XYZ file of C-alpha atoms in Angstrom:
385
model
C 24.321 -8.736 13.532
C 22.963 -5.393 12.317
C 21.023 -3.035 14.572
C 17.910 -2.146 12.559
C 15.090 0.302 13.209
C 11.742 0.306 11.381
C 9.528 3.398 11.333
C 5.725 3.111 11.325
C 3.598 6.233 10.833
C 0.223 4.624 10.172
C -1.615 1.439 9.322
C -0.518 1.473 5.693
C 3.160 1.836 6.523
C 2.815 -0.887 9.169
C 1.440 -3.319 6.577
C 4.142 -2.397 4.070
C 7.067 -2.664 6.474
C 6.007 -5.745 8.474
C 7.519 -8.252 6.001
C 10.906 -6.570 6.449
C 10.475 -6.425 10.235
C 9.784 -10.154 10.330
C 12.847 -11.052 8.268
C 15.075 -8.685 10.240
C 13.822 -10.130 13.521
C 15.086 -13.583 12.558
C 18.734 -12.576 12.340
C 19.301 -8.945 13.342
C 18.607 -6.732 16.347
C 15.252 -5.230 15.479
C 13.589 -2.113 16.898
C 10.180 -0.799 15.822
C 9.126 2.817 16.294
C 5.462 3.837 16.028
C 4.842 7.554 15.523
C 1.352 8.749 16.419
C 2.297 12.439 16.407
C 0.060 13.743 13.640
C -2.115 16.844 13.501
C -3.705 15.683 10.220
C -3.773 12.356 8.353
C -3.644 10.567 11.701
C -4.282 6.959 10.711
C -3.826 5.513 14.190
C -6.407 7.683 15.976
C -9.048 4.939 16.161
C -6.591 2.175 17.032
C -5.565 0.999 20.475
C -1.796 1.394 20.224
C -1.137 -1.419 22.685
C -3.186 -3.699 20.453
C -1.114 -2.514 17.486
C 2.004 -3.401 19.474
C 0.555 -6.847 20.256
C -0.359 -7.332 16.594
C 3.218 -6.681 15.461
C 4.675 -8.916 18.167
C 2.222 -11.715 17.296
C 3.046 -11.545 13.583
C 6.775 -11.663 14.364
C 6.455 -14.501 16.889
C 4.302 -16.590 14.531
C 7.154 -16.400 12.037
C 9.812 -17.372 14.600
C 11.326 -13.930 15.044
C 11.981 -11.640 17.987
C 11.677 -7.861 18.219
C 13.992 -6.130 20.666
C 11.489 -3.391 21.473
C 8.470 -1.535 20.099
C 8.429 2.140 21.090
C 5.479 4.519 20.703
C 5.956 8.294 20.334
C 3.160 10.863 20.446
C 2.972 14.606 19.964
C 4.717 15.385 23.251
C 7.436 12.761 22.966
C 10.110 14.490 20.912
C 12.534 14.610 23.838
C 11.822 10.938 24.542
C 12.674 10.076 20.943
C 15.890 12.096 21.035
C 16.903 10.266 24.225
C 16.043 6.927 22.593
C 18.125 7.722 19.530
C 21.126 8.882 21.540
C 20.928 5.657 23.550
C 20.280 3.126 20.772
C 21.985 4.588 17.676
C 20.543 2.162 15.086
C 22.842 1.409 12.172
C 20.078 1.122 9.563
C 16.661 2.814 9.579
C 13.897 1.628 7.235
C 11.107 4.120 6.570
C 8.600 5.149 3.913
C 8.982 8.885 4.206
C 11.516 11.220 5.769
C 8.856 13.724 6.739
C 5.285 12.452 6.705
C 2.593 15.029 6.018
C 0.894 16.215 9.173
C 3.533 15.196 11.722
C 3.803 17.682 14.577
C 7.548 17.014 14.766
C 10.016 15.019 12.713
C 12.436 12.402 14.065
C 16.062 12.971 13.117
C 17.990 9.766 12.372
C 21.093 11.828 11.742
C 23.841 9.209 11.966
C 21.970 6.180 10.593
C 21.894 4.655 7.114
C 18.429 5.500 5.769
C 16.602 3.036 3.509
C 13.488 4.428 1.842
C 10.838 1.829 1.014
C 9.264 3.806 -1.806
C 5.572 4.516 -2.379
C 5.281 3.807 -6.089
C 6.034 7.110 -7.897
C 5.181 9.262 -4.870
C 8.587 8.975 -3.199
C 10.098 11.267 -5.829
C 9.048 14.051 -3.445
C 11.167 12.694 -0.571
C 14.141 12.056 -2.823
C 14.012 15.502 -4.412
C 13.839 17.207 -0.991
C 15.886 14.942 1.274
C 17.986 12.906 -1.122
C 21.175 13.641 0.780
C 19.750 11.848 3.841
C 18.660 8.705 1.964
C 21.319 6.131 1.095
C 19.155 3.514 -0.640
C 15.750 3.773 -2.304
C 13.896 0.441 -2.626
C 11.278 0.501 -5.384
C 7.962 -1.170 -4.651
C 7.497 -2.398 -8.232
C 10.088 -2.907 -10.945
C 8.096 -0.591 -13.229
C 8.581 2.213 -10.664
C 12.306 2.497 -11.380
C 11.463 4.776 -14.310
C 10.703 7.494 -11.743
C 14.056 7.227 -9.957
C 16.655 8.354 -12.492
C 17.427 11.378 -14.657
C 14.809 10.280 -17.183
C 11.826 10.863 -14.886
C 8.771 11.337 -17.156
C 8.055 14.989 -17.898
C 4.443 14.615 -16.736
C 5.767 14.286 -13.174
C 6.525 18.021 -13.546
C 9.889 17.935 -11.781
C 12.663 20.451 -12.385
C 16.039 19.412 -13.789
C 17.637 19.990 -10.378
C 15.037 17.744 -8.729
C 15.652 15.030 -11.307
C 19.387 15.311 -10.724
C 18.955 14.990 -6.968
C 16.734 11.927 -7.391
C 19.211 10.256 -9.732
C 22.031 10.637 -7.202
C 20.305 8.288 -4.756
C 20.982 4.601 -5.319
C 17.677 2.980 -6.320
C 16.879 -0.649 -6.983
C 14.161 -3.280 -7.125
C 14.918 -6.400 -5.084
C 11.555 -8.156 -5.232
C 7.921 -7.483 -4.430
C 8.080 -7.148 -0.640
C 4.349 -6.924 -0.072
C 3.545 -9.876 -2.315
C 6.318 -11.857 -0.647
C 4.495 -11.470 2.673
C 2.188 -14.236 1.418
C 5.030 -16.626 2.193
C 4.823 -15.788 5.906
C 2.613 -17.434 8.515
C -0.589 -15.325 8.651
C -1.971 -13.602 11.720
C -4.620 -15.751 13.462
C -7.431 -13.314 12.582
C -6.244 -13.258 8.959
C -6.234 -17.035 8.707
C -9.816 -17.057 9.989
C -10.763 -14.554 7.262
C -9.181 -16.816 4.636
C -11.006 -19.862 6.023
C -14.350 -18.030 6.069
C -14.006 -17.144 2.379
C -13.190 -20.662 1.226
C -15.920 -22.135 -0.963
C -17.290 -18.697 -1.908
C -17.045 -17.005 -5.291
C -15.174 -13.953 -4.061
C -14.877 -10.543 -5.663
C -12.349 -8.343 -3.872
C -12.734 -4.589 -4.342
C -10.099 -2.021 -3.360
C -11.203 1.589 -3.419
C -9.390 4.787 -4.224
C -10.545 7.615 -1.992
C -12.369 10.560 -3.515
C -10.461 13.740 -2.783
C -12.434 16.649 -1.361
C -11.230 18.889 -4.167
C -12.581 16.410 -6.736
C -16.025 15.919 -5.181
C -17.873 17.834 -7.907
C -16.679 15.292 -10.488
C -17.718 12.197 -8.511
C -20.726 12.918 -6.302
C -23.410 12.759 -9.002
C -22.321 9.490 -10.636
C -20.381 7.410 -8.090
C -23.327 6.081 -6.083
C -25.232 4.873 -9.137
C -22.111 3.307 -10.666
C -21.270 1.336 -7.526
C -24.873 0.256 -6.930
C -25.037 -1.055 -10.505
C -21.724 -2.867 -10.031
C -22.840 -4.523 -6.792
C -26.105 -5.635 -8.397
C -24.232 -7.251 -11.282
C -21.767 -9.023 -9.007
C -24.317 -10.336 -6.541
C -26.601 -11.351 -9.393
C -23.860 -13.678 -10.576
C -23.245 -15.150 -7.144
C -20.208 -13.191 -6.016
C -19.468 -12.599 -2.351
C -18.149 -9.035 -2.368
C -15.326 -8.024 -0.022
C -14.606 -4.280 -0.054
C -11.410 -2.799 1.378
C -11.614 0.848 2.366
C -8.671 3.207 2.041
C -7.404 4.390 5.441
C -6.373 8.024 5.061
C -6.460 9.203 8.671
C -8.127 11.974 10.647
C -9.445 14.580 10.524
C -11.323 13.176 7.562
C -10.858 15.085 4.326
C -11.465 12.476 1.652
C -14.393 10.171 0.989
C -15.090 6.503 0.365
C -17.171 5.729 -2.743
C -19.442 3.712 -0.426
C -20.655 6.955 1.139
C -22.641 7.646 -2.047
C -24.232 4.190 -2.372
C -27.564 2.649 -1.425
C -26.320 -0.942 -1.801
C -23.670 -2.598 0.372
C -20.925 -5.196 -0.117
C -21.093 -8.437 1.876
C -18.004 -7.559 3.907
C -16.301 -4.185 4.415
C -12.737 -4.040 5.763
C -12.335 -0.572 7.248
C -9.484 -1.346 9.673
C -7.004 -3.754 8.195
C -5.402 -5.373 11.241
C -4.376 -8.344 9.146
C -1.074 -9.917 8.243
C -0.497 -10.292 5.420
C -2.710 -7.359 4.511
C -6.165 -8.177 3.196
C -5.047 -6.432 -0.003
C -2.925 -9.526 -0.659
C -4.540 -12.368 1.264
C -8.044 -11.833 -0.133
C -6.950 -10.937 -3.670
C -4.816 -14.095 -3.706
C -7.844 -16.357 -3.199
C -10.489 -14.279 -4.992
C -12.070 -15.070 -8.352
C -12.093 -11.420 -9.387
C -10.335 -8.232 -8.230
C -11.630 -4.737 -8.917
C -10.021 -1.359 -8.238
C -12.441 1.556 -8.033
C -10.982 4.574 -9.872
C -7.262 5.162 -10.393
C -4.996 3.715 -7.726
C -1.514 2.239 -7.898
C -2.724 -0.750 -5.886
C -4.042 -2.101 -9.196
C -0.456 -3.130 -9.947
C -0.245 -5.034 -6.647
C -3.446 -6.912 -7.418
C -2.420 -7.601 -10.997
C 0.875 -9.120 -9.811
C -1.114 -11.542 -7.669
C -4.180 -12.248 -9.770
C -4.705 -12.021 -13.540
C -8.437 -11.459 -13.046
C -7.967 -7.800 -12.128
C -9.833 -4.843 -13.663
C -10.361 -1.150 -12.960
C -13.791 0.498 -12.811
C -14.249 4.256 -13.065
C -17.156 6.215 -11.611
C -16.659 9.546 -13.405
C -15.703 10.868 -16.814
C -15.301 14.484 -15.721
C -12.133 14.493 -13.606
C -9.102 15.956 -15.381
C -6.834 14.340 -12.797
C -8.239 10.874 -13.485
C -7.936 11.407 -17.230
C -4.327 12.542 -16.892
C -3.215 9.420 -15.050
C -5.287 7.136 -17.256
C -3.608 8.559 -20.349
C -0.079 8.658 -18.950
C 0.148 5.642 -16.663
C -2.784 3.294 -16.101
C -4.186 3.163 -19.623
C -0.979 1.608 -20.984
C -1.167 -1.491 -18.800
C -2.514 -4.986 -19.424
C -5.739 -4.796 -17.417
C -9.197 -3.827 -18.655
C -10.740 -0.496 -17.657
C -14.518 0.033 -17.574
C -16.099 3.450 -17.108
C -19.462 2.751 -15.464
C -20.847 6.158 -16.417
C -21.185 4.650 -19.914
C -23.820 2.019 -20.688
C -21.524 0.464 -23.297
C -18.796 -0.157 -20.701
C -21.319 -1.650 -18.296
C -22.328 -4.066 -21.044
C -18.687 -4.913 -21.783
C -18.149 -5.674 -18.105
C -21.236 -7.924 -18.025
C -19.807 -9.886 -20.947
C -16.483 -10.119 -19.135
C -18.222 -11.645 -16.098
C -20.123 -14.070 -18.314
C -16.899 -15.108 -19.995
C -15.244 -15.763 -16.644
C -18.171 -17.921 -15.570
C -18.447 -19.887 -18.808
C -14.789 -20.453 -19.632
C -13.146 -20.323 -16.206
C -15.824 -21.070 -13.571
C -13.304 -22.042 -10.866
C -10.447 -19.801 -11.973
C -8.902 -17.663 -9.265
C -6.485 -16.181 -11.783
C -3.582 -16.435 -9.356
C -0.201 -15.938 -10.955
C 2.461 -18.587 -10.613
C 5.649 -16.599 -9.942
C 6.243 -18.373 -6.638
C 9.890 -17.332 -6.673
C 8.673 -13.864 -5.639
C 7.330 -15.339 -2.410
C 10.855 -15.698 -1.004
C 10.958 -12.841 1.456
C 14.199 -14.101 2.940
C 15.939 -13.641 -0.419
C 14.613 -10.089 -0.782
C 15.798 -9.095 2.688
C 19.227 -10.626 2.068
C 19.568 -8.776 -1.250
C 18.767 -5.437 0.380
C 21.253 -6.112 3.191
C 23.926 -6.921 0.620
C 23.215 -3.658 -1.221
C 23.570 -1.723 2.030
C 27.009 -3.228 2.655
C 28.397 -2.264 -0.764
């Protein structure tokens, strides 16, 4: 039996790591650490941490597992963490970042085997700075492995020494962990959400936040684009479920909904669901939409073929860069709603869905990826090599 520790620094990391916690809890000694010690990007500020603890325990229990303990550390708890670590000495620590932005202090897992559960391409930063601490880097998507070797694309703007450091860390893809969570027993509240959506023609929308530094490129056009989109969807009988991006406090970024006059039918602003609504709703929806560039489009596309991206600006150099270098090469359609021609193309797309595939949920059939047990076992085997 391995003594494992799982690090949670916010709602997003909790959702991402829970599938691994559940599998670990079935066969290994499992500890969960929640860090609410942030000065900025504090995702857990508006959550009752005891309810978060209960949520994790409920998800684990529903799937026939057992967590040894769930510890919570705040800004003043550094000494408490150090005492915990000296006492428990976990063999393996699973985390998504070595040093999360905004933490008032950083936990030191000095003698443990660190497994980084990567954030798409973004974990190149951790690997280039703290590669010597990380023993195994687990890619979220198979396509992400291109960022974790010496051949990192030049547009990532990394130095040769950074690329070398990244390549020295063992990286691998062992399966889509977040998609595999669909094979677990859902949280009671999540099952109710699924039941409530049955019989509806569902459009699931996941937003990308609008960065404060990019506001000038979005504020004039975003509201009109989203209002037009909602009118089109509701006019064709869609029940629109919108998932907000949880970035933490103090608030620096903006939801596209802040610029709109119209509203979706259901807005998920706090995603206390397991599996995450990003996967449970997209798995049963008729259509998935990602608003502006976000890597979650790859998650949705892996679950549902009926996935598109809609843009609300044509002025952002950042958006154009990533469209040209990363998103524009993929197999999903992209519609820029600042252009009347793209709005018309999207209308035709909706009409085609209704005429040719009226009951099509577009769900992909790679059920072998829903074997979370196999993924966990493969990662454990890699650790032991």
